[in-house]
PDB file of C-alpha atoms in Angstrom:
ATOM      1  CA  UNK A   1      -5.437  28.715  -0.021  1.00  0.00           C
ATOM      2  CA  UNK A   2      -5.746  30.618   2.855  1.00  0.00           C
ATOM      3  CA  UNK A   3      -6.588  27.148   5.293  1.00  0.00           C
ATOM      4  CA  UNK A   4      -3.893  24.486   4.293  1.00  0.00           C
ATOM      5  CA  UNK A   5      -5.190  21.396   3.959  1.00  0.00           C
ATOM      6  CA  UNK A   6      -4.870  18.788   7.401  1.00  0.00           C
ATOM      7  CA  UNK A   7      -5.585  16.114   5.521  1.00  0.00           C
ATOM      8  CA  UNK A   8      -5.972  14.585   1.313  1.00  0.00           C
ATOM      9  CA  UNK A   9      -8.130  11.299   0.638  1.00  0.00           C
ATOM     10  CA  UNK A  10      -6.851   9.288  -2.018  1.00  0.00           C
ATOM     11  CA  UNK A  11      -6.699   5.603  -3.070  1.00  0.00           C
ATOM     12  CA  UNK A  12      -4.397   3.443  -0.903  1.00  0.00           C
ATOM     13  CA  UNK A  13      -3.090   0.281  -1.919  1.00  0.00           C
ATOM     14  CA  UNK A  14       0.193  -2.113  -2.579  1.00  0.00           C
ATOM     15  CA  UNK A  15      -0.466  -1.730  -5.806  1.00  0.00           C
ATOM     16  CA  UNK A  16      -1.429   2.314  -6.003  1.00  0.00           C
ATOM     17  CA  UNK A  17      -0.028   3.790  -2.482  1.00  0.00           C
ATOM     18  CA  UNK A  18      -1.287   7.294  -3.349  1.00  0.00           C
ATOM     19  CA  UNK A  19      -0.953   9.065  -6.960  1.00  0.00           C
ATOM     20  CA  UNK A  20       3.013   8.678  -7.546  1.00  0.00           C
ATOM     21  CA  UNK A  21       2.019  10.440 -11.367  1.00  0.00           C
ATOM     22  CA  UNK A  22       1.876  13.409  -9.616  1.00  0.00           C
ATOM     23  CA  UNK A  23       6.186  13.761  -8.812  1.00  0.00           C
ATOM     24  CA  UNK A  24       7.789  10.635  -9.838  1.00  0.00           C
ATOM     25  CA  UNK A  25      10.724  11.421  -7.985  1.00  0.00           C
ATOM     26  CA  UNK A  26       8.851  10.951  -4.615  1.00  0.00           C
ATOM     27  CA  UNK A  27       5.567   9.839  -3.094  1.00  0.00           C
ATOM     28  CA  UNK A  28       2.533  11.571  -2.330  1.00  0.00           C
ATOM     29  CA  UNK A  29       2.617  10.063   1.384  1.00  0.00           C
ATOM     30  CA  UNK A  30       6.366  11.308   2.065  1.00  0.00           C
ATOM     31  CA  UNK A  31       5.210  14.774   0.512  1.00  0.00           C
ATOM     32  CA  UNK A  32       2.220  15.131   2.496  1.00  0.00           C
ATOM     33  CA  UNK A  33       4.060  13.601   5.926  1.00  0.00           C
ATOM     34  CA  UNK A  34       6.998  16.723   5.405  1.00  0.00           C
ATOM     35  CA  UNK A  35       3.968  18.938   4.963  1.00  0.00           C
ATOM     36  CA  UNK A  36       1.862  17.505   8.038  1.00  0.00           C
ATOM     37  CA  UNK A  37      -0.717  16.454   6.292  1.00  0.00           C
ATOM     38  CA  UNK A  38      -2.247  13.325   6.911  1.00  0.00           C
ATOM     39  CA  UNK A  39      -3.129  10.620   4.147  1.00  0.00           C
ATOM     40  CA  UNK A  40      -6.570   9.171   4.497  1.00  0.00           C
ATOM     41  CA  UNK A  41      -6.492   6.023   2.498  1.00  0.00           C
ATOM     42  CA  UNK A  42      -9.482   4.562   0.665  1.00  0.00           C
ATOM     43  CA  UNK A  43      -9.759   0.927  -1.204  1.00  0.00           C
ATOM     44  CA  UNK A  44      -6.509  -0.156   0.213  1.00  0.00           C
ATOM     45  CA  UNK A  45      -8.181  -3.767  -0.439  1.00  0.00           C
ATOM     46  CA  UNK A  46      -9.428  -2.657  -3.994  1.00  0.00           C
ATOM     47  CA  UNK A  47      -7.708  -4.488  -7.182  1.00  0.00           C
ATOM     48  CA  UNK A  48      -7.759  -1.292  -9.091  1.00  0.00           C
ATOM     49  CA  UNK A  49      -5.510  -0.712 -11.292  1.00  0.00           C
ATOM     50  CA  UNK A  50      -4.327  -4.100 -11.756  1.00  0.00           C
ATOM     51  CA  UNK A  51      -5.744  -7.370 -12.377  1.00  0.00           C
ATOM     52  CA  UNK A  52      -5.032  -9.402  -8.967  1.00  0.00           C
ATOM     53  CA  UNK A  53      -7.208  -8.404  -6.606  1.00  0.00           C
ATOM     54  CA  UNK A  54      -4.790  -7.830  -2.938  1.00  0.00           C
ATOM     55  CA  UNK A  55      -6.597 -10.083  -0.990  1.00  0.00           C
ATOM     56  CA  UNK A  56      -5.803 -12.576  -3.362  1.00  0.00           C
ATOM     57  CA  UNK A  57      -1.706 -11.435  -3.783  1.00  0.00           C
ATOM     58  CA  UNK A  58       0.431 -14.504  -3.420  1.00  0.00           C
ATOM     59  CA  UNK A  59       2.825 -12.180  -0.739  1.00  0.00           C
ATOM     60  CA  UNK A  60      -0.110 -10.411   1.252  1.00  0.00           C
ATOM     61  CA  UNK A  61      -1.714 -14.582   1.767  1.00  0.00           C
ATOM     62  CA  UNK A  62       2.118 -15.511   3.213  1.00  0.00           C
ATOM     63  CA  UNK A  63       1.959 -12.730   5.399  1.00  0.00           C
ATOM     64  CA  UNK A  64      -1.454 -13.562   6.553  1.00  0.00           C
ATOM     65  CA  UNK A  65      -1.149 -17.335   7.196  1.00  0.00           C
ATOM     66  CA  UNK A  66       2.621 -16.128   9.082  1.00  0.00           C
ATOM     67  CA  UNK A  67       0.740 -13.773  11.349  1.00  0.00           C
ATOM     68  CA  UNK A  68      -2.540 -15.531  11.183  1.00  0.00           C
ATOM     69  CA  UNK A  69      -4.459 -12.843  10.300  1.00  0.00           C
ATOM     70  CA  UNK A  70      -6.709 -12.061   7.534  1.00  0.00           C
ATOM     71  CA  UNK A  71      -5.248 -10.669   4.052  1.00  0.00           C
ATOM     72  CA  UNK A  72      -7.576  -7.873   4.959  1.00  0.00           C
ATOM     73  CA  UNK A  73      -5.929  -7.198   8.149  1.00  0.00           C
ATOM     74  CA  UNK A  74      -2.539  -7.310   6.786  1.00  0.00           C
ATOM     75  CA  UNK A  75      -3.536  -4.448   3.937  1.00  0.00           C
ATOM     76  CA  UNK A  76      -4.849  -2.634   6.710  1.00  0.00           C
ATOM     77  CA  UNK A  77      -2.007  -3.038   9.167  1.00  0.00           C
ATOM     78  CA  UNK A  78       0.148  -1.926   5.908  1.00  0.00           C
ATOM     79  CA  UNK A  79      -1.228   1.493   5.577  1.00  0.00           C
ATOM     80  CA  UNK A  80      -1.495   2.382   9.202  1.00  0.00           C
ATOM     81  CA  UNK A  81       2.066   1.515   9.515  1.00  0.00           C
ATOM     82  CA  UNK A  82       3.349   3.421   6.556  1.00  0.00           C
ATOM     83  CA  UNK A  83       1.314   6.324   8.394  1.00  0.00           C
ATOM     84  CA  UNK A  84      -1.786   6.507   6.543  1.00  0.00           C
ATOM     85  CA  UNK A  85      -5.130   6.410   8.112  1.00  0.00           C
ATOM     86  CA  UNK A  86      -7.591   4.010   6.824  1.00  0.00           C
ATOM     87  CA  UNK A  87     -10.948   3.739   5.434  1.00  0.00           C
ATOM     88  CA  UNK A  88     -12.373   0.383   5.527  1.00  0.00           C
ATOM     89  CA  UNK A  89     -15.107  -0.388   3.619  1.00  0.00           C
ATOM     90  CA  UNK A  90     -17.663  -3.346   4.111  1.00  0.00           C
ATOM     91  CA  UNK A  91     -21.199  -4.847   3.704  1.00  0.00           C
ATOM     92  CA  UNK A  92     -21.140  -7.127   7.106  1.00  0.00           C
ATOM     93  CA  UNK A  93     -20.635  -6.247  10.429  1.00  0.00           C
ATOM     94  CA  UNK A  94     -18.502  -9.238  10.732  1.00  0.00           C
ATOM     95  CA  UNK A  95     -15.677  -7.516   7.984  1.00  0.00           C
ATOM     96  CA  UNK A  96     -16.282  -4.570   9.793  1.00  0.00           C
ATOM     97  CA  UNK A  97     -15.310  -5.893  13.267  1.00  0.00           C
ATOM     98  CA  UNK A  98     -12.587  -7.838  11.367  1.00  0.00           C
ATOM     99  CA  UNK A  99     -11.093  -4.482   9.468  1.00  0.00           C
ATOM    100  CA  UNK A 100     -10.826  -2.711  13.251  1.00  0.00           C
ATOM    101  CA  UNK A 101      -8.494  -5.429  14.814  1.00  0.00           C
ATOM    102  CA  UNK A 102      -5.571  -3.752  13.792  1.00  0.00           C
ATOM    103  CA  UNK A 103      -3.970  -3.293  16.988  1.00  0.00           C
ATOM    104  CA  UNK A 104      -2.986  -6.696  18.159  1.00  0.00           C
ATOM    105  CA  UNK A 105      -0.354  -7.272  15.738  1.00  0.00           C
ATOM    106  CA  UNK A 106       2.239  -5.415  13.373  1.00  0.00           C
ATOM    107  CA  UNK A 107       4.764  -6.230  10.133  1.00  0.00           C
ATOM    108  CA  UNK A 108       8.618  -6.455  10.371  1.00  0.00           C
ATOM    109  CA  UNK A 109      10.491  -4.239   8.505  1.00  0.00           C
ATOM    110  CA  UNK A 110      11.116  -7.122   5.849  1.00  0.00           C
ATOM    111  CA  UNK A 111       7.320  -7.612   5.709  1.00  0.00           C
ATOM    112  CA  UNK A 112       6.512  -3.817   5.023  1.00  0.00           C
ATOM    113  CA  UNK A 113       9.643  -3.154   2.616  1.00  0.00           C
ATOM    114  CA  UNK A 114       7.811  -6.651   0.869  1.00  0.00           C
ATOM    115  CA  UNK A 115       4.387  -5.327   0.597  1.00  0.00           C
ATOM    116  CA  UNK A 116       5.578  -1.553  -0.109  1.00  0.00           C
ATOM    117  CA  UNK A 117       7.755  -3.161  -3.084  1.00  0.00           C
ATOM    118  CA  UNK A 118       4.612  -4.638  -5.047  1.00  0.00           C
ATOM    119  CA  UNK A 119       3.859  -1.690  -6.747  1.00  0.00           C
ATOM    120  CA  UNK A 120       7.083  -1.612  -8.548  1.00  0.00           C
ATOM    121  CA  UNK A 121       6.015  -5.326  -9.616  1.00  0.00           C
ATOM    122  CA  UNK A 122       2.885  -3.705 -10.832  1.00  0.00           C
ATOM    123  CA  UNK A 123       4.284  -0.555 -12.638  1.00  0.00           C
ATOM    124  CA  UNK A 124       7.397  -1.600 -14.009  1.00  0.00           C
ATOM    125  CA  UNK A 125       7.903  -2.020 -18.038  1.00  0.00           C
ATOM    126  CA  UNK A 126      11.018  -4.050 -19.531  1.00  0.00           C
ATOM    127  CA  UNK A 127      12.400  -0.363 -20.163  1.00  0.00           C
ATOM    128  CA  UNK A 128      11.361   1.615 -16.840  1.00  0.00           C
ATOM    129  CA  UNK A 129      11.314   1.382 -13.518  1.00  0.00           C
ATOM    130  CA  UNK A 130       8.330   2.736 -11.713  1.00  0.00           C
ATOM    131  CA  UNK A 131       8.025   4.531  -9.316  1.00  0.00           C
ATOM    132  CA  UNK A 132      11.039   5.862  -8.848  1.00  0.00           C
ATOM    133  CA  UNK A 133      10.881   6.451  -5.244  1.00  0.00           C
ATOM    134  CA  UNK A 134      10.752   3.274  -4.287  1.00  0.00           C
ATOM    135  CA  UNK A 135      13.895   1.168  -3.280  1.00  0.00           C
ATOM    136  CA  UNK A 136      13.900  -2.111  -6.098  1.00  0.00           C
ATOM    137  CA  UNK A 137      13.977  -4.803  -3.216  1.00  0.00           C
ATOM    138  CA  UNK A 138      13.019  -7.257  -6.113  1.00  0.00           C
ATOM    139  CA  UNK A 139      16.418  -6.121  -7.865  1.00  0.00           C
ATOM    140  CA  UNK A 140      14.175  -5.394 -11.436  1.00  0.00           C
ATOM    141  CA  UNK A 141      17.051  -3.119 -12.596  1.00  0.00           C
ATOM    142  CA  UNK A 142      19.191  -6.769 -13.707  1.00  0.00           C
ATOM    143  CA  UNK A 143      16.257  -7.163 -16.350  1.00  0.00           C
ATOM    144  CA  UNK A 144      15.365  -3.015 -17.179  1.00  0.00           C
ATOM    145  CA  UNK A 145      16.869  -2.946 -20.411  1.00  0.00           C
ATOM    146  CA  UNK A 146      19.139   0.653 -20.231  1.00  0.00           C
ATOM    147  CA  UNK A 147      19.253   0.530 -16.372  1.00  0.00           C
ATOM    148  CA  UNK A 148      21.685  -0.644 -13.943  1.00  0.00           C
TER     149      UNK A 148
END
């Protein structure tokens, strides 16, 4: 192309940060930040593709109660923080106002590494680990049969 692209819209979430299929060696949002182009993140609050919904994820509700924030908020916060922009989706004004109070509040690096870490809960097999770009903070590799 003769215009590179400033920015790529693709699903966001802990469970789907981006389309990691596409390079398995390394994220989409570290490829596109060494690029400078800008991740705009959509359904960062959508269960898709797995079967817990994130609002309802046992980790993002600890976070939420610690910072006393909504689950919502903390997905949000998430996203921004990893450097993605946001997209937030609602029905109600109220979510909507809720969705924009991002500002007030942020994660600790433990809290971030935490949430970032879920997708390899959510991709892993008893033979792989997935992605590979990701750091195993949950130490899988002790029970990856032929890693480690």
């Amino acid at each position: 192309a003769s215009v590179p692209p400033v920015y790529v819209q693709n699903k966001f979430s802990i469970y789907s940060p981006g389309e990691q299929r596409i390079d398995t060696s390394r994220s989409l949002l570290g490829y596109l930040k060494d690029k400078g182009i800008v991740m705009m993140g959509y359904s960062v609050i959508n269960p898709w593709p797995s079967i817990l919904p994130p609002l309802q994820d046992p980790h993002v509700l600890a976070i939420a109660e610690r910072r006393q924030v909504s689950p919502s908020q903390v997905l949000h916060r998430w996203a921004l923080q990893l450097g993605a922009g946001v997209i937030p989706k609602s029905a109600t004004m109220q979510r909507i106002e809720e969705n924009a109070k991002l500002f007030h509040f942020s994660l600790s690096d433990s809290e971030m590494r935490l949430l970032s870490g879920i997708v390899m809960l959510s991709e892993s097999t008893v033979s792989t680990l997935a992605p590979k770009w990701m750091p195993d903070i949950y130490n899988l590799a002790t029970g990856v049969r032929g890693v480690g």
